[in-house]
PDB file of C-alpha atoms in Angstrom:
ATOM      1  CA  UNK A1406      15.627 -14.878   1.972  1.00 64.00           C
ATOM      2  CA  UNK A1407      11.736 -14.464   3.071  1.00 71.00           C
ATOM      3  CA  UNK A1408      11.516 -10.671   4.195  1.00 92.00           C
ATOM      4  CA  UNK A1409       8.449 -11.606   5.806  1.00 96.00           C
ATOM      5  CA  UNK A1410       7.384 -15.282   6.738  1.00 95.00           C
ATOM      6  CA  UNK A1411       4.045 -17.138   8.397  1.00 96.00           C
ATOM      7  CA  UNK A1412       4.088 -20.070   9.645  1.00 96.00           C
ATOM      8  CA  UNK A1413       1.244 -22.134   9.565  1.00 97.00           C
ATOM      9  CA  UNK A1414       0.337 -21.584   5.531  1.00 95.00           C
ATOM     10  CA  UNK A1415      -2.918 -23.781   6.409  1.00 97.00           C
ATOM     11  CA  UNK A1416      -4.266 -24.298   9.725  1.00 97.00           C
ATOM     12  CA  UNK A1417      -7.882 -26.766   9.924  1.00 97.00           C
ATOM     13  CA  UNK A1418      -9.038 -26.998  13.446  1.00 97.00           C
ATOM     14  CA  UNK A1419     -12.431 -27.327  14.683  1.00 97.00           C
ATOM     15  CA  UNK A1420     -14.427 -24.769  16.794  1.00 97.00           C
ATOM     16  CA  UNK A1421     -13.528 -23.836  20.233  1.00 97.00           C
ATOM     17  CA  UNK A1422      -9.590 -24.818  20.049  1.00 97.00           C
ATOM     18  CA  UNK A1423      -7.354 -21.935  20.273  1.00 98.00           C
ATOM     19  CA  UNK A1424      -4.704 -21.430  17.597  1.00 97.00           C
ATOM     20  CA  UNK A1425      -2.082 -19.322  16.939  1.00 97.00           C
ATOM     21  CA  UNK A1426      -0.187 -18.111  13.829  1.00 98.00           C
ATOM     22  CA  UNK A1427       3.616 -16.892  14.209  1.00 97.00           C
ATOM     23  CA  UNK A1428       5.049 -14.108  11.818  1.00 97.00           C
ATOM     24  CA  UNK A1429       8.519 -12.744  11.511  1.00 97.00           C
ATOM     25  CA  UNK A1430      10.034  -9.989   9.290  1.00 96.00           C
ATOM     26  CA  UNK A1431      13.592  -9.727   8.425  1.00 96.00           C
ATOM     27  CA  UNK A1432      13.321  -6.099   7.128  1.00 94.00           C
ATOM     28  CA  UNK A1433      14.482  -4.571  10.131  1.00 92.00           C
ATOM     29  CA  UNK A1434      11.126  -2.872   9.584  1.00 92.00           C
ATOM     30  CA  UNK A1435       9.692  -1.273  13.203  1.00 89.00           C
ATOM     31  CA  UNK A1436       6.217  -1.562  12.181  1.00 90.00           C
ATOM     32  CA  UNK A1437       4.205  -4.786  11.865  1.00 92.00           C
ATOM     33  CA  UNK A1438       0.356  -5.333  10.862  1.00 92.00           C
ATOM     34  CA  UNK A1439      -2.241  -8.443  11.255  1.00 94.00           C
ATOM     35  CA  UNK A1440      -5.135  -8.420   8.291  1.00 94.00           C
ATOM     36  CA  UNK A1441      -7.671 -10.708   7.799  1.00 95.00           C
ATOM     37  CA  UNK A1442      -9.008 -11.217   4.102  1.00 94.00           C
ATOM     38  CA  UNK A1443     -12.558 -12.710   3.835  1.00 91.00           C
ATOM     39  CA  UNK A1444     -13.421 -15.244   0.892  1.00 89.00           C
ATOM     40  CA  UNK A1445     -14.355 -12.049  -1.073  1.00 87.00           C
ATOM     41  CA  UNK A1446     -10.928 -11.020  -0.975  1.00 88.00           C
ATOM     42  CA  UNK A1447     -11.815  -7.858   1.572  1.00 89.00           C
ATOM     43  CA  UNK A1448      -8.666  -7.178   3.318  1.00 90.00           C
ATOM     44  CA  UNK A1449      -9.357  -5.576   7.388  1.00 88.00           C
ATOM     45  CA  UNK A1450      -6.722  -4.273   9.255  1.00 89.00           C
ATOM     46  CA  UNK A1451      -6.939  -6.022  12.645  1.00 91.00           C
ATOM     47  CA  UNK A1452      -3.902  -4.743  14.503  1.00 89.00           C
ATOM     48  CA  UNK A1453      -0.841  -2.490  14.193  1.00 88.00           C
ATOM     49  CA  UNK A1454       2.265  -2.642  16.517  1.00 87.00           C
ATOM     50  CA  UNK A1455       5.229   0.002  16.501  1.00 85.00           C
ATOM     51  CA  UNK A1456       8.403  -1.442  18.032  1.00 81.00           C
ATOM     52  CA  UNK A1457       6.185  -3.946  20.630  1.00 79.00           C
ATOM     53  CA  UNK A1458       3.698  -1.088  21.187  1.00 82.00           C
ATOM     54  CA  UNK A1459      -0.106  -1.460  19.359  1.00 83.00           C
ATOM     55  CA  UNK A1460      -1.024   1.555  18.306  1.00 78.00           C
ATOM     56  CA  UNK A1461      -3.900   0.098  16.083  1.00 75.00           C
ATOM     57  CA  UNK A1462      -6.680  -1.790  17.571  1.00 72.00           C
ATOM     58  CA  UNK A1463      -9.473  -2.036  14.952  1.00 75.00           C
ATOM     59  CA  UNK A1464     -12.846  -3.652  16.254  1.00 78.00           C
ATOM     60  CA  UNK A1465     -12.312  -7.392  16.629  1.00 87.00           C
ATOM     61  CA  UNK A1466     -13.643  -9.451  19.157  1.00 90.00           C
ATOM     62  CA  UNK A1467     -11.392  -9.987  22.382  1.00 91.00           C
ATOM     63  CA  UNK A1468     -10.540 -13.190  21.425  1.00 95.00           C
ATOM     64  CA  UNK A1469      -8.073 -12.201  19.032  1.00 94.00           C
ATOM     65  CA  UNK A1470      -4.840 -11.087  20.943  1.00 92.00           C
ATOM     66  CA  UNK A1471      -1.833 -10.278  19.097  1.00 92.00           C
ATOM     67  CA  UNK A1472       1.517 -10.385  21.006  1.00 92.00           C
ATOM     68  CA  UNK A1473       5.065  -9.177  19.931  1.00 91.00           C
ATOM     69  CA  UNK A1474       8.010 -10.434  21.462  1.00 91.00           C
ATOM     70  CA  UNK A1475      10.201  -8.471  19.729  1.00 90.00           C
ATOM     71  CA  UNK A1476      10.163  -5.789  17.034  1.00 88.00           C
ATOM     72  CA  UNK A1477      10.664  -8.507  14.545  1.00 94.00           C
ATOM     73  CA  UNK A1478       8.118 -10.470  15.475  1.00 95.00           C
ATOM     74  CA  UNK A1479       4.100 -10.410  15.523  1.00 95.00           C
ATOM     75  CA  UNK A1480       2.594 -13.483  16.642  1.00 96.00           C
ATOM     76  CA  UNK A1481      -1.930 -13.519  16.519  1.00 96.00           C
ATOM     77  CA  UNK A1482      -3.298 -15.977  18.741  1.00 97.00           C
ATOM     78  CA  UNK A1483      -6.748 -16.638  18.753  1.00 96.00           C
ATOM     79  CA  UNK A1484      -9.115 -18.079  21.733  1.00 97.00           C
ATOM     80  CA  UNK A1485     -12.451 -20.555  21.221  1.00 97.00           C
ATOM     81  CA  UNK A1486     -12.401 -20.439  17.265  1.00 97.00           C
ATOM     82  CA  UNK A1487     -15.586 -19.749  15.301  1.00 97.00           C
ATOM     83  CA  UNK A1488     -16.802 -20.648  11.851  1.00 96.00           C
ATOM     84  CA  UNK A1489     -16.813 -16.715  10.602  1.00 95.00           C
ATOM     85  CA  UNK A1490     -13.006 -16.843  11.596  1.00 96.00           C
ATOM     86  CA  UNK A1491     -12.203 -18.762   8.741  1.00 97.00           C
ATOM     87  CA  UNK A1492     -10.213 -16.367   6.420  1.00 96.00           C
ATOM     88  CA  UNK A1493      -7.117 -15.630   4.904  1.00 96.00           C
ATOM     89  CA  UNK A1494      -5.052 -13.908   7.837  1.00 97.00           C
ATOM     90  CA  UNK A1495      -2.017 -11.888   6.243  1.00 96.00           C
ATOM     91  CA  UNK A1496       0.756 -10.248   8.356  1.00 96.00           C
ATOM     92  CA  UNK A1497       2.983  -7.202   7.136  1.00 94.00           C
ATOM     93  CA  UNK A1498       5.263  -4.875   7.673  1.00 93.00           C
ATOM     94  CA  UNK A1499       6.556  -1.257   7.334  1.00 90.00           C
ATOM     95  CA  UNK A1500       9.007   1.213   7.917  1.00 86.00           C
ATOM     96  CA  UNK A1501       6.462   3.551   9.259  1.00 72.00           C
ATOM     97  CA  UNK A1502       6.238   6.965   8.196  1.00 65.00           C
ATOM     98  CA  UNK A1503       3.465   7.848   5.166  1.00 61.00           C
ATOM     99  CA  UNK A1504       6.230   7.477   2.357  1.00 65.00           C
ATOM    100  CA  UNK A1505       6.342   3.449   3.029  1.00 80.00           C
ATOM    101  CA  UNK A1506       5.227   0.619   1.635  1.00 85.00           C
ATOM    102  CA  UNK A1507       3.868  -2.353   3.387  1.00 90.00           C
ATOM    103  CA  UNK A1508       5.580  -6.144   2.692  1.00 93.00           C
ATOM    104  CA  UNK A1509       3.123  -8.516   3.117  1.00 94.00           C
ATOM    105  CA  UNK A1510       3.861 -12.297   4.187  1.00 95.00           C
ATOM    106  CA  UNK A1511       2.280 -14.944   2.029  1.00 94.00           C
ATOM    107  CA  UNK A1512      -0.786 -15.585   4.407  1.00 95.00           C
ATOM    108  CA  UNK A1513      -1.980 -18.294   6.740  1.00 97.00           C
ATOM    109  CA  UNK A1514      -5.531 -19.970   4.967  1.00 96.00           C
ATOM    110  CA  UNK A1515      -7.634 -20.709   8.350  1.00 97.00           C
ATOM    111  CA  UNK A1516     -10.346 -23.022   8.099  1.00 97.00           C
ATOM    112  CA  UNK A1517     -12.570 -23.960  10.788  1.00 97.00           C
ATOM    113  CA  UNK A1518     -15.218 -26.753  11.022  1.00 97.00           C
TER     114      UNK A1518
ATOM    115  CA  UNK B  84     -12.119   9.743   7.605  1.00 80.00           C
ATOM    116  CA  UNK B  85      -9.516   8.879   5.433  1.00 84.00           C
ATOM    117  CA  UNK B  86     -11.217   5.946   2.503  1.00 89.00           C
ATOM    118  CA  UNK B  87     -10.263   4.430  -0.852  1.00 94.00           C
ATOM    119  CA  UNK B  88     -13.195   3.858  -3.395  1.00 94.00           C
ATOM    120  CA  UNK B  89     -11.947   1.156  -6.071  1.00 94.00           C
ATOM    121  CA  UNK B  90     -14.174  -0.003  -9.409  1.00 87.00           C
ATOM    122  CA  UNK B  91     -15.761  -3.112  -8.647  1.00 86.00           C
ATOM    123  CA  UNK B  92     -14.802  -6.125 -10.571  1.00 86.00           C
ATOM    124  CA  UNK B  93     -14.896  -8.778 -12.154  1.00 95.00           C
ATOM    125  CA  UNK B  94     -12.835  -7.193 -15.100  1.00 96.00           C
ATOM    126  CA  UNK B  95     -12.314  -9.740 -18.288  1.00 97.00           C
ATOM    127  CA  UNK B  96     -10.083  -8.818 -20.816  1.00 97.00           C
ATOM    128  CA  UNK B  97      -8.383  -9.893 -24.173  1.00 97.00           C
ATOM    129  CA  UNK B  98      -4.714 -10.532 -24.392  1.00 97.00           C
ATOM    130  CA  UNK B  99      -3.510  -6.842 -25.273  1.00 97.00           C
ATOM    131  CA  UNK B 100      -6.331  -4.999 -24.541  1.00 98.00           C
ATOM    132  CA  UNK B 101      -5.909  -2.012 -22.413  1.00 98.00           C
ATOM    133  CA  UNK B 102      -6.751  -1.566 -18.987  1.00 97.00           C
ATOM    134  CA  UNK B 103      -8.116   0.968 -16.854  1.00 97.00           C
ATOM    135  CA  UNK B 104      -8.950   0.447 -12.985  1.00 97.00           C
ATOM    136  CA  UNK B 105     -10.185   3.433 -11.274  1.00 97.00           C
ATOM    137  CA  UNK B 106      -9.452   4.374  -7.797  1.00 97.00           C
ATOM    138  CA  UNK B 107     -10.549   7.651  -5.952  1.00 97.00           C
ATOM    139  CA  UNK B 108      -9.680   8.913  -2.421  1.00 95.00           C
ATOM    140  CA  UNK B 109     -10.609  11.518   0.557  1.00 93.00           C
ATOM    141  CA  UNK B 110      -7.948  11.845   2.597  1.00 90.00           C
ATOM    142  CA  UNK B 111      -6.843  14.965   4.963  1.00 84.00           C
ATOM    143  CA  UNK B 112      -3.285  16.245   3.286  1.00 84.00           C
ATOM    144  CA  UNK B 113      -1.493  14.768   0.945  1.00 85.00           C
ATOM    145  CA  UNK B 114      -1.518  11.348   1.752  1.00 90.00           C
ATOM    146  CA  UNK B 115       0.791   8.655  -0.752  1.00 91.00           C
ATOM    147  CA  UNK B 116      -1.197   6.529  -2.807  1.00 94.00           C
ATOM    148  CA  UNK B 117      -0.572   2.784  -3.875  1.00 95.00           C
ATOM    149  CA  UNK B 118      -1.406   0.173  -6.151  1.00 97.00           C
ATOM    150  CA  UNK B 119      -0.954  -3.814  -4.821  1.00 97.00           C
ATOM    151  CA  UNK B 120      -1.212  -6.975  -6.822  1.00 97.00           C
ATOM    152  CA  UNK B 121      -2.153 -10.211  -5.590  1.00 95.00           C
ATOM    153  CA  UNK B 122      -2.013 -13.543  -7.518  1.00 94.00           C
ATOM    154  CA  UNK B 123      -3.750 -16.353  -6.642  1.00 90.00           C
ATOM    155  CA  UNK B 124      -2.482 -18.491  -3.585  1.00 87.00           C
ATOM    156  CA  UNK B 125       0.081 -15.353  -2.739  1.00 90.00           C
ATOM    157  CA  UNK B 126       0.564 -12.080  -0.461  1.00 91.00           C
ATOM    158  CA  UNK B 127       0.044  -8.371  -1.498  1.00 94.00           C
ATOM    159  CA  UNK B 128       2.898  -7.327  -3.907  1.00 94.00           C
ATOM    160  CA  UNK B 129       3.416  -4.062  -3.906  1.00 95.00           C
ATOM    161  CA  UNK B 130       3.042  -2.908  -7.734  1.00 97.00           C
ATOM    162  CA  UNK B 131       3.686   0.925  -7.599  1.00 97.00           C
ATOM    163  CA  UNK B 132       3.853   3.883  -5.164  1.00 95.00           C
ATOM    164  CA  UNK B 133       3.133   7.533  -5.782  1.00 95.00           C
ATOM    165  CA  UNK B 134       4.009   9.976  -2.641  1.00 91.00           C
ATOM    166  CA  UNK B 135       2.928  13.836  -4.226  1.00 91.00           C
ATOM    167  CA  UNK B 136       0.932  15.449  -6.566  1.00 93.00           C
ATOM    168  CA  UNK B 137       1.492  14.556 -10.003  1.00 95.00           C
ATOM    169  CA  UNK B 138       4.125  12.159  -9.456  1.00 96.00           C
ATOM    170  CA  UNK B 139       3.518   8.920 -11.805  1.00 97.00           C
ATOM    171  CA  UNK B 140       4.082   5.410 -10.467  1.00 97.00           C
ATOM    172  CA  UNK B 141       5.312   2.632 -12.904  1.00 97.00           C
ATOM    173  CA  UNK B 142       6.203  -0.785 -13.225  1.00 97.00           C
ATOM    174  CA  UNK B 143       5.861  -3.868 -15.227  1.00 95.00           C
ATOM    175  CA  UNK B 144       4.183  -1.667 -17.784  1.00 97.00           C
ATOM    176  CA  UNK B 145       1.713  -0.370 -15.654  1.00 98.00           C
ATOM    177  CA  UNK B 146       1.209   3.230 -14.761  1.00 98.00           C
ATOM    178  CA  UNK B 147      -0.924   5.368 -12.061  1.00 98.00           C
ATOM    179  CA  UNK B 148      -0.872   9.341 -11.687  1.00 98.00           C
ATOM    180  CA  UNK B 149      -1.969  11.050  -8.664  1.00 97.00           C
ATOM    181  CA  UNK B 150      -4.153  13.591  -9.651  1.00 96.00           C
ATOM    182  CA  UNK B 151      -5.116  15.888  -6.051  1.00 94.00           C
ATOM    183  CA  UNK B 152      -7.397  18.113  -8.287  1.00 94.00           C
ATOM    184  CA  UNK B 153      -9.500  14.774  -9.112  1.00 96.00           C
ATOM    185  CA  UNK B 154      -8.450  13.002  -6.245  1.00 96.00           C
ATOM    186  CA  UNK B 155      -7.714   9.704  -8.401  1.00 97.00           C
ATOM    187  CA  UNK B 156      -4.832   7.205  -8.839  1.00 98.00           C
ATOM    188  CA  UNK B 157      -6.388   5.015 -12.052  1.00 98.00           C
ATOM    189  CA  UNK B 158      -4.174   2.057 -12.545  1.00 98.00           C
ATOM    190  CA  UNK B 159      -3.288   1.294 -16.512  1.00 98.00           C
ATOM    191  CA  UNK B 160      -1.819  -0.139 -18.919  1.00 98.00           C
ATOM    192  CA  UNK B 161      -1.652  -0.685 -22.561  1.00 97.00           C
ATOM    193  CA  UNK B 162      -1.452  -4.522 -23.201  1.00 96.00           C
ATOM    194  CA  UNK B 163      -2.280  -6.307 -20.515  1.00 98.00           C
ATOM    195  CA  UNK B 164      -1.218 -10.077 -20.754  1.00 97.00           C
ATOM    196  CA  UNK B 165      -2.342 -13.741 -19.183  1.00 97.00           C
ATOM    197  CA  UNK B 166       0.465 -13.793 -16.377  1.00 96.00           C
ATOM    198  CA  UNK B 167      -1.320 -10.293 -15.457  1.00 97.00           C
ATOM    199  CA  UNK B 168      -4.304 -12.123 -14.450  1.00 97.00           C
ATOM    200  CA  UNK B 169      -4.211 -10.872 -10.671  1.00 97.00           C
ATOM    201  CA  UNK B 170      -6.930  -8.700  -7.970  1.00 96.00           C
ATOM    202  CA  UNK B 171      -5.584  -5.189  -7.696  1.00 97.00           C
ATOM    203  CA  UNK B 172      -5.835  -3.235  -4.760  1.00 96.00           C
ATOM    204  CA  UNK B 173      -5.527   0.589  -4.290  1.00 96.00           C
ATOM    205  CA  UNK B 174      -4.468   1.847  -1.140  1.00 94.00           C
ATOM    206  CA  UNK B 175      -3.215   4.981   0.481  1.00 91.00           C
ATOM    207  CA  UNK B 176      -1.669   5.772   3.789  1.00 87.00           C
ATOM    208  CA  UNK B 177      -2.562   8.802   5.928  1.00 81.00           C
ATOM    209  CA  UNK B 178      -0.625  12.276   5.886  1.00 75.00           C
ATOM    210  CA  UNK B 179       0.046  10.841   9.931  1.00 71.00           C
ATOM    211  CA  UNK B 180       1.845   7.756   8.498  1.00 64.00           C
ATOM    212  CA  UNK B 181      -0.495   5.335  11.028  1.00 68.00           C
ATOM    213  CA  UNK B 182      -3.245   4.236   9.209  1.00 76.00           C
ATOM    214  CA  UNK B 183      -3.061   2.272   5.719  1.00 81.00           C
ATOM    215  CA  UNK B 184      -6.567   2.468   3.752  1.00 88.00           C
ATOM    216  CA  UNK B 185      -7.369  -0.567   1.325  1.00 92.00           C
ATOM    217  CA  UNK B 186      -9.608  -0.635  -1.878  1.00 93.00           C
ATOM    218  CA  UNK B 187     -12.262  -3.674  -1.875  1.00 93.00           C
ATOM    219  CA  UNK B 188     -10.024  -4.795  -4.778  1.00 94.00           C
ATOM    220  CA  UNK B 189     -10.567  -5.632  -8.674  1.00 96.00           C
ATOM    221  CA  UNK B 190     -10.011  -8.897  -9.613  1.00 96.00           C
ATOM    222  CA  UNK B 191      -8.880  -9.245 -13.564  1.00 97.00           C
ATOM    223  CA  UNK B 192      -8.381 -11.828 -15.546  1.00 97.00           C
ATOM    224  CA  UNK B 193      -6.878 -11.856 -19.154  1.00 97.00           C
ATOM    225  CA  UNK B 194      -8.224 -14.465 -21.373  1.00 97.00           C
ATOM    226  CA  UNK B 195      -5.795 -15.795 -24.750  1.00 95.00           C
TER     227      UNK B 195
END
C-alpha cells in the first residue's frame, strides 16, 4: 500500500491554464505539507495543514491555493501557470510533534511551456 | 531562526571509500535532527532520525551523532557502494514541532 500517493506524476501544460495536483496519505497522519523542489534539487516548504487547518503559509504567490478536504487529503491547485513554476512539487506528511518524521509522496514533475 | 547548513556537493567517490557529509544547525532547544535520501526519479526517504543529545542514528550502514556541543549531525559511513548513489538531505524540526528545516542537499555518486 502507498502511505502517501500524487496523482499526476507528470503534468505538461502551457502558461496561463490552471492545474491542480491531488495528494492523499493513508498514515492516519494529522499533518500534511506541499514542497516545491527546483531543478537544483532545493526543496521549499510551501504550505503546512494540521487536521484541515494551515498553519504554515510560506511566501508564495496567491496563485497557489492549497485546499484539504479532509485530514487525509491535501490537494495544491494552482491559477494562470508560469514558466518559473515548473518544478518538482512533493507532498508529505507527519504525525506532528518534533519527534516525527515526514513521509514524502513520490512527487508530481510540472513542466510548463 | 531555526537553519540547517549542509556541505555542498557534488561528492564522487570510489566503491568502498568512506564518506563523510557534514551538516550543522542553530536551532532554539533541542530540536531532532534528520538525515533523508533521495534517488533519482523518487520522494525523500527518510534514512535516520536522532531526537537528543548524543543519541546516534543508523541504518543501511550509515551513521549520524548529534553532537549539541558542536551543533553537528555528519552523516557517514564506511564503504559506501553504487546503489548508494543518492542526494542527501539534513534536516531538523523545531523544539515547537511546526516547522521542518531542510539542507540544500549533497548529491553523491559512487563510481565502480
Amino acid at each position: 500500500d502507498t502511505a502517501v500517493s500524487q496523482t499526476p506524476k507528470y503534468l505538461v501544460t502551457q502558461m496561463g491554464n490552471d492545474k491542480s495536483i491531488k495528494c492523499e496519505q493513508n498514515l492516519g497522519h494529522d499533518t500534511m505539507y506541499w514542497y516545491k523542489q527546483d531543478s537544483k534539487k532545493f526543496l521549499k516548504i510551501m504550505f503546512s495543514y494540521n487536521n484541515k487547518e494551515l498553519i504554515i503559509n510560506e511566501t508564495v504567490p496567491n496563485r497557489f491555493s492549497p485546499k484539504s478536504p479532509d485530514k487525509a487529503h491535501l490537494n495544491l491547485h494552482i491559477n494562470s501557470l508560469e514558466l518559473g513554476d515548473s518544478a518538482v512539487y512533493f507532498c508529505a506528511s507527519s504525525r506532528g510533534g518534533n519527534s516525527y518524521e515526514q513521509y514524502f509522496g513520490p512527487g508530481t514533475r510540472l513542466t510548463v511551456t | 531562526g531555526d537553519s540547517v547548513t549542509q556541505m555542498e556537493g557534488p561528492v564522487t567517490l570510489s566503491e568502498e571509500a568512506f564518506l563523510t557529509i557534514n551538516c550543522t544547525y542553530t536551532a532554539t532547544g533541542y530540536p531532532s535532527l534528520f538525515w533523508y535520501v533521495q534517488y533519482p526519479g523518487e520522494g525523500l526517504q527518510l534514512l535516520l532520525k536522532a531526537t537528543k543529545a548524543d543519541d546516534k542514528g543508523s541504518n543501511k550502514g550509515f551513521e549520524a551523532t548529534y553532537r549539541k556541543e558542536t551543533t553537528s549531525f555528519h552523516l557517514e559511513k564506511g564503504s559506501v557502494q553504487v546503489s548508494d548513489s543518492a542526494v542527501y538531505f539534513c534536516a531538523l524540526i523545531s523544539n515547537t514541532g511546526n516547522q521542518f528545516y531542510f539542507g540544500t542537499g549533497t548529491s553523491l555518486t559512487v563510481i565502480p
